[in-house]
Short mmCIF file of N, CA and C in Angstrom, two decimals:
data_model
loop_
_atom_site.label_atom_id
_atom_site.label_comp_id
_atom_site.label_asym_id
_atom_site.label_seq_id
_atom_site.Cartn_x
_atom_site.Cartn_y
_atom_site.Cartn_z
N MET A 1 82.18 146.56 129.60
CA MET A 1 81.68 146.59 130.93
C MET A 1 80.54 145.59 131.05
N GLN A 2 80.52 144.83 132.10
CA GLN A 2 79.49 143.82 132.30
C GLN A 2 78.64 144.17 133.51
N PHE A 3 77.32 144.00 133.35
CA PHE A 3 76.38 144.32 134.41
C PHE A 3 75.42 143.15 134.59
N THR A 4 74.94 142.98 135.82
CA THR A 4 73.93 141.95 136.06
C THR A 4 72.59 142.46 135.54
N VAL A 5 71.64 141.55 135.42
CA VAL A 5 70.31 141.92 134.95
C VAL A 5 69.70 142.96 135.89
N HIS A 6 69.84 142.75 137.19
CA HIS A 6 69.29 143.70 138.16
C HIS A 6 69.91 145.09 137.99
N ALA A 7 71.24 145.15 137.87
CA ALA A 7 71.92 146.44 137.69
C ALA A 7 71.51 147.08 136.37
N ALA A 8 71.31 146.27 135.34
CA ALA A 8 70.91 146.79 134.04
C ALA A 8 69.51 147.40 134.11
N LYS A 9 68.59 146.73 134.80
CA LYS A 9 67.23 147.28 134.94
C LYS A 9 67.25 148.58 135.71
N THR A 10 68.09 148.65 136.73
CA THR A 10 68.16 149.84 137.56
C THR A 10 68.80 151.01 136.83
N ASN A 11 69.77 150.73 135.95
CA ASN A 11 70.57 151.79 135.31
C ASN A 11 70.47 151.78 133.79
N LEU A 12 69.33 151.39 133.25
CA LEU A 12 69.21 151.24 131.81
C LEU A 12 69.56 152.51 131.04
N SER A 13 69.08 153.65 131.48
CA SER A 13 69.37 154.91 130.78
C SER A 13 70.86 155.18 130.74
N LYS A 14 71.55 154.92 131.83
CA LYS A 14 73.00 155.14 131.89
C LYS A 14 73.73 154.17 130.97
N LEU A 15 73.25 152.93 130.92
CA LEU A 15 73.89 151.93 130.05
C LEU A 15 73.70 152.29 128.58
N ILE A 16 72.54 152.82 128.24
CA ILE A 16 72.31 153.24 126.86
C ILE A 16 73.27 154.37 126.49
N GLU A 17 73.45 155.31 127.39
CA GLU A 17 74.39 156.41 127.13
C GLU A 17 75.82 155.89 126.98
N LEU A 18 76.21 154.90 127.79
CA LEU A 18 77.54 154.30 127.65
C LEU A 18 77.70 153.65 126.28
N ALA A 19 76.68 152.92 125.84
CA ALA A 19 76.73 152.27 124.52
C ALA A 19 76.83 153.31 123.41
N LYS A 20 76.04 154.40 123.54
CA LYS A 20 76.11 155.46 122.53
C LYS A 20 77.49 156.09 122.47
N ALA A 21 78.17 156.12 123.61
CA ALA A 21 79.52 156.71 123.68
C ALA A 21 80.60 155.75 123.20
N GLY A 22 80.20 154.51 122.81
CA GLY A 22 81.17 153.58 122.27
C GLY A 22 81.63 152.49 123.22
N GLU A 23 81.12 152.49 124.45
CA GLU A 23 81.48 151.44 125.41
C GLU A 23 80.76 150.14 125.06
N GLU A 24 81.42 149.02 125.32
CA GLU A 24 80.76 147.73 125.15
C GLU A 24 80.02 147.43 126.44
N VAL A 25 78.70 147.28 126.35
CA VAL A 25 77.87 147.03 127.52
C VAL A 25 77.30 145.62 127.40
N VAL A 26 77.65 144.77 128.35
CA VAL A 26 77.21 143.38 128.34
C VAL A 26 76.33 143.15 129.57
N ILE A 27 75.21 142.46 129.38
CA ILE A 27 74.34 142.11 130.49
C ILE A 27 74.50 140.62 130.75
N ALA A 28 74.71 140.28 132.02
CA ALA A 28 74.97 138.89 132.39
C ALA A 28 73.91 138.39 133.35
N LYS A 29 73.59 137.12 133.20
CA LYS A 29 72.72 136.44 134.16
C LYS A 29 73.65 135.62 135.03
N GLY A 30 73.83 136.07 136.23
CA GLY A 30 74.88 135.50 137.08
C GLY A 30 76.22 135.95 136.51
N LYS A 31 77.06 135.01 136.14
CA LYS A 31 78.35 135.37 135.53
C LYS A 31 78.37 135.08 134.03
N THR A 32 77.23 134.60 133.50
CA THR A 32 77.16 134.24 132.09
C THR A 32 76.61 135.41 131.27
N PRO A 33 77.41 135.94 130.33
CA PRO A 33 76.92 137.02 129.47
C PRO A 33 75.77 136.51 128.59
N VAL A 34 74.69 137.29 128.52
CA VAL A 34 73.53 136.87 127.73
C VAL A 34 73.07 137.89 126.70
N ALA A 35 73.48 139.14 126.87
CA ALA A 35 73.02 140.18 125.93
C ALA A 35 74.05 141.30 125.87
N ARG A 36 73.96 142.05 124.78
CA ARG A 36 74.86 143.19 124.60
C ARG A 36 74.02 144.38 124.15
N ILE A 37 74.30 145.55 124.72
CA ILE A 37 73.64 146.77 124.28
C ILE A 37 74.59 147.47 123.32
N VAL A 38 74.09 147.71 122.11
CA VAL A 38 74.90 148.39 121.10
C VAL A 38 74.10 149.54 120.50
N PRO A 39 74.76 150.61 120.11
CA PRO A 39 74.02 151.72 119.49
C PRO A 39 73.62 151.36 118.06
N ILE A 40 72.53 151.95 117.61
CA ILE A 40 72.09 151.80 116.23
C ILE A 40 72.63 152.99 115.45
N ALA A 41 73.30 152.71 114.34
CA ALA A 41 73.88 153.79 113.53
C ALA A 41 72.78 154.71 113.04
N GLN A 42 72.97 155.99 113.21
CA GLN A 42 72.00 156.99 112.78
C GLN A 42 72.38 157.49 111.40
N LYS A 43 71.42 157.51 110.51
CA LYS A 43 71.67 158.02 109.16
C LYS A 43 71.50 159.53 109.19
N SER A 44 72.38 160.20 108.51
CA SER A 44 72.23 161.65 108.42
C SER A 44 71.45 161.99 107.16
N PHE A 45 70.72 163.07 107.22
CA PHE A 45 69.91 163.52 106.10
C PHE A 45 70.36 164.92 105.72
N THR A 46 70.71 165.09 104.47
CA THR A 46 71.16 166.39 103.99
C THR A 46 70.15 166.94 103.01
N ILE A 47 69.63 168.11 103.30
CA ILE A 47 68.70 168.77 102.39
C ILE A 47 69.49 169.32 101.22
N GLY A 48 69.00 169.09 100.02
CA GLY A 48 69.67 169.60 98.83
C GLY A 48 70.87 168.75 98.42
N LEU A 49 70.87 167.50 98.79
CA LEU A 49 71.99 166.61 98.50
C LEU A 49 72.31 166.53 97.01
N LEU A 50 71.30 166.55 96.16
CA LEU A 50 71.51 166.41 94.72
C LEU A 50 71.43 167.74 93.97
N LYS A 51 71.39 168.84 94.72
CA LYS A 51 71.29 170.15 94.08
C LYS A 51 72.47 170.37 93.13
N GLY A 52 72.16 170.73 91.89
CA GLY A 52 73.19 170.97 90.89
C GLY A 52 73.69 169.72 90.20
N LYS A 53 73.21 168.54 90.61
CA LYS A 53 73.66 167.29 90.00
C LYS A 53 72.63 166.69 89.05
N ILE A 54 71.40 167.23 89.07
CA ILE A 54 70.35 166.71 88.21
C ILE A 54 70.03 167.77 87.16
N GLU A 55 70.06 167.35 85.90
CA GLU A 55 69.74 168.28 84.82
C GLU A 55 68.24 168.47 84.74
N ARG A 56 67.84 169.67 84.49
CA ARG A 56 66.41 169.95 84.35
C ARG A 56 66.02 170.04 82.88
N GLY A 57 66.92 169.67 81.98
CA GLY A 57 66.64 169.79 80.55
C GLY A 57 66.00 168.56 79.96
N GLY A 58 65.43 167.68 80.77
CA GLY A 58 64.81 166.47 80.28
C GLY A 58 63.51 166.75 79.56
N PRO A 59 62.83 165.70 79.08
CA PRO A 59 61.59 165.90 78.33
C PRO A 59 60.51 166.51 79.21
N ASP A 60 59.68 167.31 78.59
CA ASP A 60 58.56 167.91 79.30
C ASP A 60 57.32 167.09 78.97
N PHE A 61 56.79 166.39 79.92
CA PHE A 61 55.69 165.47 79.68
C PHE A 61 54.36 166.17 79.48
N PHE A 62 54.33 167.46 79.70
CA PHE A 62 53.08 168.19 79.53
C PHE A 62 52.96 168.85 78.16
N GLU A 63 54.02 168.81 77.38
CA GLU A 63 54.00 169.37 76.03
C GLU A 63 53.44 168.32 75.07
N PRO A 64 52.73 168.75 74.02
CA PRO A 64 52.20 167.79 73.05
C PRO A 64 53.34 167.08 72.30
N MET A 65 53.08 165.82 71.92
CA MET A 65 54.06 165.03 71.16
C MET A 65 54.07 165.49 69.70
N ALA A 66 55.19 165.25 69.06
CA ALA A 66 55.26 165.48 67.61
C ALA A 66 54.33 164.47 66.95
N GLU A 67 53.77 164.83 65.79
CA GLU A 67 52.79 163.98 65.11
C GLU A 67 53.33 162.58 64.83
N ASP A 68 54.59 162.47 64.35
CA ASP A 68 55.14 161.16 64.02
C ASP A 68 55.32 160.30 65.28
N GLU A 69 55.71 160.90 66.41
CA GLU A 69 55.84 160.15 67.66
C GLU A 69 54.47 159.71 68.17
N LEU A 70 53.46 160.58 68.04
CA LEU A 70 52.11 160.25 68.46
C LEU A 70 51.55 159.08 67.66
N GLU A 71 51.81 159.07 66.37
CA GLU A 71 51.34 157.96 65.52
C GLU A 71 52.00 156.65 65.94
N LEU A 72 53.30 156.70 66.25
CA LEU A 72 53.98 155.49 66.72
C LEU A 72 53.37 155.02 68.05
N TRP A 73 53.12 155.95 68.93
CA TRP A 73 52.58 155.64 70.26
C TRP A 73 51.18 155.00 70.14
N GLU A 74 50.38 155.52 69.23
CA GLU A 74 49.02 155.02 69.04
C GLU A 74 48.97 153.81 68.12
N GLY A 75 50.09 153.39 67.57
CA GLY A 75 50.13 152.19 66.73
C GLY A 75 49.58 152.40 65.35
N LYS A 76 49.60 153.62 64.85
CA LYS A 76 49.07 153.92 63.52
C LYS A 76 50.08 153.70 62.42
N VAL A 77 51.31 153.42 62.78
CA VAL A 77 52.37 153.26 61.76
C VAL A 77 52.72 151.80 61.61
#
């Protein structure tokens, strides 16, 4: 659907709704198309997306290191 600049200014909210519904909305200056209104894809967000997919058995960074690992870390070996 093509609209003049004046019609687009007057009906902008309606044109946005048309674009969101999948209509091609073109704005023309005179008879020359100059712009197109297109919807921006909305990303969906899912809470708990990775639930059950991440293991919790990884290293515990709050536990003390073994003596041999600590010596390596401190450069004593």
